[in-house]
Short mmCIF file of C-alpha atoms in Angstrom, two decimals:
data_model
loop_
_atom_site.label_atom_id
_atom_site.label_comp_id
_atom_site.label_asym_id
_atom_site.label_seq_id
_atom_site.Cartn_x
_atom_site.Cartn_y
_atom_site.Cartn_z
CA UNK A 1 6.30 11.19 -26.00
CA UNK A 2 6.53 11.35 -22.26
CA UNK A 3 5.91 8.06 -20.36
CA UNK A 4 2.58 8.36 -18.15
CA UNK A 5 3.75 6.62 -15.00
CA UNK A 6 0.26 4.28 -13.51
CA UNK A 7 -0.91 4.41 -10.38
CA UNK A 8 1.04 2.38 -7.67
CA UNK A 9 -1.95 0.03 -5.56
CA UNK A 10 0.24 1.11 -2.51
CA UNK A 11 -0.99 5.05 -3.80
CA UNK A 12 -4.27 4.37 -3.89
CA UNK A 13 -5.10 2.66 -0.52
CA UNK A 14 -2.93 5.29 1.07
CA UNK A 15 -4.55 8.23 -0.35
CA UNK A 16 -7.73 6.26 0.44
CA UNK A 17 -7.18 5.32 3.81
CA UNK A 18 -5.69 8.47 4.80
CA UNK A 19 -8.72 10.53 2.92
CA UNK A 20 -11.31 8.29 5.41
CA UNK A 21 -9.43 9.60 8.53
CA UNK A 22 -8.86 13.10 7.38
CA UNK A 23 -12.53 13.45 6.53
CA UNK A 24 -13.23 11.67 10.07
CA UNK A 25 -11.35 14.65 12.03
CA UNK A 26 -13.21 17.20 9.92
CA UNK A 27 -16.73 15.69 10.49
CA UNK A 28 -15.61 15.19 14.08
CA UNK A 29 -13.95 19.06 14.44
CA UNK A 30 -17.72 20.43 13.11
CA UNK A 31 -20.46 17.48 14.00
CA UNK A 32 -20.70 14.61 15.96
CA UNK A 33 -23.71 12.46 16.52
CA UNK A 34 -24.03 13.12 20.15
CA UNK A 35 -21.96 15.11 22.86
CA UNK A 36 -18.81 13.40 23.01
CA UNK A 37 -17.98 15.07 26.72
CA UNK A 38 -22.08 14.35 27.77
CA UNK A 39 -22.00 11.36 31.14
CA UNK A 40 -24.84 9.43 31.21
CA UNK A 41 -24.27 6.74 33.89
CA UNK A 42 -27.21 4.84 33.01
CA UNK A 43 -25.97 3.59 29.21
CA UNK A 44 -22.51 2.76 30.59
CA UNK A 45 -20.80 0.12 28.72
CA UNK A 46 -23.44 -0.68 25.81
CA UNK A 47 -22.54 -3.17 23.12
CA UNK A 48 -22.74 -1.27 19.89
CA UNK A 49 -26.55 -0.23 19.08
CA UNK A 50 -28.96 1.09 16.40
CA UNK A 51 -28.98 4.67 18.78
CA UNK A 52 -24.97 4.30 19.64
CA UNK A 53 -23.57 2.55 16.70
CA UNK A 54 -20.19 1.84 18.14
CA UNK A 55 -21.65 1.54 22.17
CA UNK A 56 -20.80 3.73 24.83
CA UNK A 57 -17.78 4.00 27.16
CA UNK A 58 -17.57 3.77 30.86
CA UNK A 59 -19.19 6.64 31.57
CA UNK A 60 -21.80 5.97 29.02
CA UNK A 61 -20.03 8.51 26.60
CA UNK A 62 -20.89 7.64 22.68
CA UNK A 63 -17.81 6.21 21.22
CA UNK A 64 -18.36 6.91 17.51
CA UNK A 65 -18.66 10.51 18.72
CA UNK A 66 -15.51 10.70 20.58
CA UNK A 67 -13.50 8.90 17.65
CA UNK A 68 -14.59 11.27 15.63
CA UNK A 69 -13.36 14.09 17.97
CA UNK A 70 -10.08 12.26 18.62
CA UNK A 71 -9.62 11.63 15.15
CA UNK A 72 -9.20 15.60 14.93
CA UNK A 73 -6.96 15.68 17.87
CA UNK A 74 -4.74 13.40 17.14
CA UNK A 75 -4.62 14.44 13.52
CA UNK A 76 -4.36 18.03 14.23
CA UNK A 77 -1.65 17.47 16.37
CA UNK A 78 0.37 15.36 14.09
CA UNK A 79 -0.06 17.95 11.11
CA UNK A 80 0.86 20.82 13.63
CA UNK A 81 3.80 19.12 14.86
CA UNK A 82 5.42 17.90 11.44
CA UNK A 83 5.17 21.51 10.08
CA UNK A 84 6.52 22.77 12.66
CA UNK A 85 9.67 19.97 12.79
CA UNK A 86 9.52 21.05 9.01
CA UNK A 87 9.97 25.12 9.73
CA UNK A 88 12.56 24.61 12.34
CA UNK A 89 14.97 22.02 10.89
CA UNK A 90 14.73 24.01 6.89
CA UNK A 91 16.03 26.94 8.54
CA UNK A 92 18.90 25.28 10.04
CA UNK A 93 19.76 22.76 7.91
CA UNK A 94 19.74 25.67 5.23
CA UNK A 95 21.99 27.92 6.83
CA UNK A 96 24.25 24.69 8.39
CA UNK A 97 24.56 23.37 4.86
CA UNK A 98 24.86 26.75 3.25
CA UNK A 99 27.58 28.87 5.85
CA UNK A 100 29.40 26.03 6.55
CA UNK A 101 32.26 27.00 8.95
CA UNK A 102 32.10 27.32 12.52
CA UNK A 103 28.27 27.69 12.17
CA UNK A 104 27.60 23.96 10.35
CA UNK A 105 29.88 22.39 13.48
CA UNK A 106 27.64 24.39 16.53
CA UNK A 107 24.20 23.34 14.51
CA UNK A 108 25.24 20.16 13.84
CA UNK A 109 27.10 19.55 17.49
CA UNK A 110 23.40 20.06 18.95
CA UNK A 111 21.73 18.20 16.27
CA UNK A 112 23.93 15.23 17.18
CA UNK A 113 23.46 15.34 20.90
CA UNK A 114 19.32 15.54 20.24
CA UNK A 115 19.36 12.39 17.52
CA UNK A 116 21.38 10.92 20.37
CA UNK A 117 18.34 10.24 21.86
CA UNK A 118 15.38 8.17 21.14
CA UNK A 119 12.56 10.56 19.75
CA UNK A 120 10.25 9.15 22.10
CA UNK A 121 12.19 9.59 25.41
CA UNK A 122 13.54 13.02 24.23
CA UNK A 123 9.94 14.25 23.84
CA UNK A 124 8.93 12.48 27.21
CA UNK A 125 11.84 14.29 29.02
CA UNK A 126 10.80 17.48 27.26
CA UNK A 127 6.82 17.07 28.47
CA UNK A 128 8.35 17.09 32.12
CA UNK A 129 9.12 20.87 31.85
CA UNK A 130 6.56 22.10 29.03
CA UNK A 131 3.68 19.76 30.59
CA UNK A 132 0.61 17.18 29.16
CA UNK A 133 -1.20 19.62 27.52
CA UNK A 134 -1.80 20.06 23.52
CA UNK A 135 0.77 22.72 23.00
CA UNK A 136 3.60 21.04 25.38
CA UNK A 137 2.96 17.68 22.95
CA UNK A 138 3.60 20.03 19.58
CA UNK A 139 6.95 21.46 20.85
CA UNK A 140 8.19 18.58 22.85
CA UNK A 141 7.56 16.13 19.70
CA UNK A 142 8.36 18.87 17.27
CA UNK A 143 11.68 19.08 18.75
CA UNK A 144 12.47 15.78 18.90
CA UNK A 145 11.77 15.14 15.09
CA UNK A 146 13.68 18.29 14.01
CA UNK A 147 17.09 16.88 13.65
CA UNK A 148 15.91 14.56 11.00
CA UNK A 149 14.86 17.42 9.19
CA UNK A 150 18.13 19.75 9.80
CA UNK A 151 20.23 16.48 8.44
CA UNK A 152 18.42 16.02 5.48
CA UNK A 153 18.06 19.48 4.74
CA UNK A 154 21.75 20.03 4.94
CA UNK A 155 23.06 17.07 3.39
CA UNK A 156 20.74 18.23 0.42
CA UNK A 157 22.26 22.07 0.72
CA UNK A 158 25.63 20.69 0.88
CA UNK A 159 25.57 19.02 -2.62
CA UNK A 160 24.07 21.76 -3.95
CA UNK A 161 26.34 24.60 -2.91
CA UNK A 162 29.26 24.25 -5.37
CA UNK A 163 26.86 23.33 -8.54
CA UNK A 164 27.21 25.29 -11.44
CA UNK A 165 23.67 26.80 -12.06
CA UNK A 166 24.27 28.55 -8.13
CA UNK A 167 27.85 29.59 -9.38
CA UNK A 168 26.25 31.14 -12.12
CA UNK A 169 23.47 32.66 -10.33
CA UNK A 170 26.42 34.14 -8.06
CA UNK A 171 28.16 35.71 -10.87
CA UNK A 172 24.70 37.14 -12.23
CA UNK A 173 24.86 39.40 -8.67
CA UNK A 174 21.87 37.66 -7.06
CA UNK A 175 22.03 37.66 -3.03
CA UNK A 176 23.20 34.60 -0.94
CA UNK A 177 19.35 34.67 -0.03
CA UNK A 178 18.09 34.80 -3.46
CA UNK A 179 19.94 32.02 -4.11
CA UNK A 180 19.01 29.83 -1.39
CA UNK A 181 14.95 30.71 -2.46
CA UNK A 182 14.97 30.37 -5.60
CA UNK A 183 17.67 27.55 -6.32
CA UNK A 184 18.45 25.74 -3.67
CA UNK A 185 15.37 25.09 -1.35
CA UNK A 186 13.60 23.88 -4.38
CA UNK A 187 15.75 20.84 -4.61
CA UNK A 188 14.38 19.97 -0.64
CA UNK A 189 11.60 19.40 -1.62
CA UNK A 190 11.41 16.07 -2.73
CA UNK A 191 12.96 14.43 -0.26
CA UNK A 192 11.37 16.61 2.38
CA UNK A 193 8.25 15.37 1.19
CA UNK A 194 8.92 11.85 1.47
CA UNK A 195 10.58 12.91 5.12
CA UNK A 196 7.16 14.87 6.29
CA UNK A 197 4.65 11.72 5.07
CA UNK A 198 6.97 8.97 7.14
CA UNK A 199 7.41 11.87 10.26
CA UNK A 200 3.48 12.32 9.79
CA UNK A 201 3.85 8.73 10.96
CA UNK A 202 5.90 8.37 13.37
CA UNK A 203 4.30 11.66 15.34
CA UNK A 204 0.44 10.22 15.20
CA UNK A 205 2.31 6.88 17.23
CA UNK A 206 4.69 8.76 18.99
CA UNK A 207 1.77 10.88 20.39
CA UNK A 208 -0.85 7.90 20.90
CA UNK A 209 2.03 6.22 23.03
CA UNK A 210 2.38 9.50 25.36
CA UNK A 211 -1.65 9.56 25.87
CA UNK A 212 -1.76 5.85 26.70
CA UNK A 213 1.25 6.41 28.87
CA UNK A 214 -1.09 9.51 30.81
CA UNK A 215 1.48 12.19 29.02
CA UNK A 216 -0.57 13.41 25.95
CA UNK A 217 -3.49 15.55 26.40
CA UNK A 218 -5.64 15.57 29.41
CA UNK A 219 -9.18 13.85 29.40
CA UNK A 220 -11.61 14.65 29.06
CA UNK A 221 -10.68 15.40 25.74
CA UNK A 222 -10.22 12.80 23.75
CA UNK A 223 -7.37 11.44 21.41
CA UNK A 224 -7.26 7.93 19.96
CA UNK A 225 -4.58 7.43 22.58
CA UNK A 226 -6.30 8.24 25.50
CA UNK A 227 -9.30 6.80 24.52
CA UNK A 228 -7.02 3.45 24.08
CA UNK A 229 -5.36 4.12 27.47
CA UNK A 230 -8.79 4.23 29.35
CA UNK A 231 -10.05 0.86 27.63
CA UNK A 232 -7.67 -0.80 29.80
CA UNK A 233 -9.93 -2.04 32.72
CA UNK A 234 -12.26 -2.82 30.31
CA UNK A 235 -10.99 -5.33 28.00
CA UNK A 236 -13.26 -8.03 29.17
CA UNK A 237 -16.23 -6.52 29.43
CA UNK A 238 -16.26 -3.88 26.61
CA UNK A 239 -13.72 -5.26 23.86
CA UNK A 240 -14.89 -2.53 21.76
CA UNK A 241 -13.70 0.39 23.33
CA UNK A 242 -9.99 -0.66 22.66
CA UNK A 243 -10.76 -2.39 19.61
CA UNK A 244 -11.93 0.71 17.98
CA UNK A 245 -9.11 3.39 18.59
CA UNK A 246 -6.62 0.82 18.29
CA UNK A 247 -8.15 -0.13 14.47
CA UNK A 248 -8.22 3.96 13.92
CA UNK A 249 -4.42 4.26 15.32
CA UNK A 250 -3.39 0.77 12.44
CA UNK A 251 -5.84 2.16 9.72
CA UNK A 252 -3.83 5.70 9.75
CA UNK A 253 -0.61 4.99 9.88
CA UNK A 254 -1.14 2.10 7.50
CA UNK A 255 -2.58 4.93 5.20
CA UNK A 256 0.83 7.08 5.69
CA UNK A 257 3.39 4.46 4.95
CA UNK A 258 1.54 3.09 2.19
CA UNK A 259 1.76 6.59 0.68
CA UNK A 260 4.94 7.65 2.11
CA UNK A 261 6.33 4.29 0.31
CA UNK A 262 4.74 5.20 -3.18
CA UNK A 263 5.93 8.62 -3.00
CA UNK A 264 9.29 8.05 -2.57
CA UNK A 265 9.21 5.58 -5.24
CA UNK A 266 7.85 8.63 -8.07
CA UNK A 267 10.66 11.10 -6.38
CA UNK A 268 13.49 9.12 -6.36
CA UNK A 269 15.22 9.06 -9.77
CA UNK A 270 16.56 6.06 -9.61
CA UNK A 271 12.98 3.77 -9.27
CA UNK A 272 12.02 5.66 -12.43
#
């Protein structure tokens, strides 16, 4: 009889904390309680309220609404940007692993001079050309995580190649490309998935950091990071307005390492 494996705690406040924020972005995308982009100078700076529950900002903006909003920026972003790292680096690491040759040295050789870099700085260097807008944030961060993906992908495709059930799948006649679909990117997946829930990560910081910094999407749209940038001149007389976003920023990625951790202890063989 098969051994039912329980429930890691680490499991089950991840998928709970990141469930809260995920439904947060999709209230926020559909419904918030008030216009998040609506000034009215007269309620600037309230403490939290019965009408505003988490007070307004400095232009008397409700908060609770613009968290919400953010919360599906930021998130959207994130999720956009990791599957797009994702599509770009299983492609390459695929046919880097899988050619080999004079092919494997080029991809890697570029690979090598990205990861060279720090993720953050590569992606800030990138925003110069592409811009602080949504779509400049995707690619520039997308690019910078893709190396991570091509290495693990191909380190994967590389142990792979020579075992016998792809032999044998050779000698049955089935394309190079068959083989690669049906064999080989199968056995990515695991540790892609453990890859995509820590990059999930690193991209909702990585992208908070470049909106504080005045580099992630223009207001007056908000992200957590923005939001978190503009609390600044605040801090003493509206503690709330960084103490919010900043708890939303902790509470998320708390959520994805928790179940980034518990997922790569029920992939990985050898915690079994």
């Amino acid at each position: 009889m098969k051994r039912r494996m329980a429930v890691s705690p680490n499991a089950l406040l991840g998928t709970i904390l990141i469930g809260l924020i995920a439904t947060a972005g999709l209230v926020g995308f559909f419904w918030t309680p008030f216009d998040p982009g609506r000034i009215n100078i007269l309620a600037r700076l309230q403490a939290p309220t019965s009408v505003h529950w988490f007070g307004t900002d400095e232009y008397g903006r409700d908060v609770l609404s613009r968290l919400l909003l953010g919360a599906s920026a930021s998130l959207s972003i994130s999720l956009i940007t990791v599957s797009f790292a994702l599509l770009v680096g299983v492609i390459f690491g695929l046919i880097s692993g899988y050619l080999r040759g004079v092919v494997d040295r080029l991809i890697m050789m570029i690979t090598d001079t990205l990861l060279a870099f720090p993720g953050i700085l590569l992606a800030l260097g990138l925003l110069s050309i592409l811009g602080n807008n949504r779509y400049g944030i995707i690619i520039a961060l997308g690019l910078a995580y893709t190396p991570s993906v091509v290495r693990i992908v191909r380190g994967t495709v590389m142990g792979l190649r020579e075992a016998d059930f792809v032999a044998a799948s050779r000698v049955m006649g089935h394309s190079e490309l068959a083989i690669l679909r049906r064999h080989v990117l199968p056995n990515c997946i695991a540790p892609l998935t453990v890859l995509a829930t820590s990059m999930l990560g690193w991209v909702l910081i990585s992208e908070s950091a470049l909106s504080f910094l005045g580099l992630g999407v223009p207001p007056p749209e908000p992200t957590w990071g923005n939001m978190l940038s503009a609390s600044r001149t605040y801090l003493a007389q509206a503690p709330w307005l960084a103490l919010l976003p900043g708890a939303s920023i902790s509470l998320a990625l708390l959520g994805v390492n928790l179940l980034g951790d518990a997922l790569r202890d029920y992939l990985d063989p050898r915690m079994q």
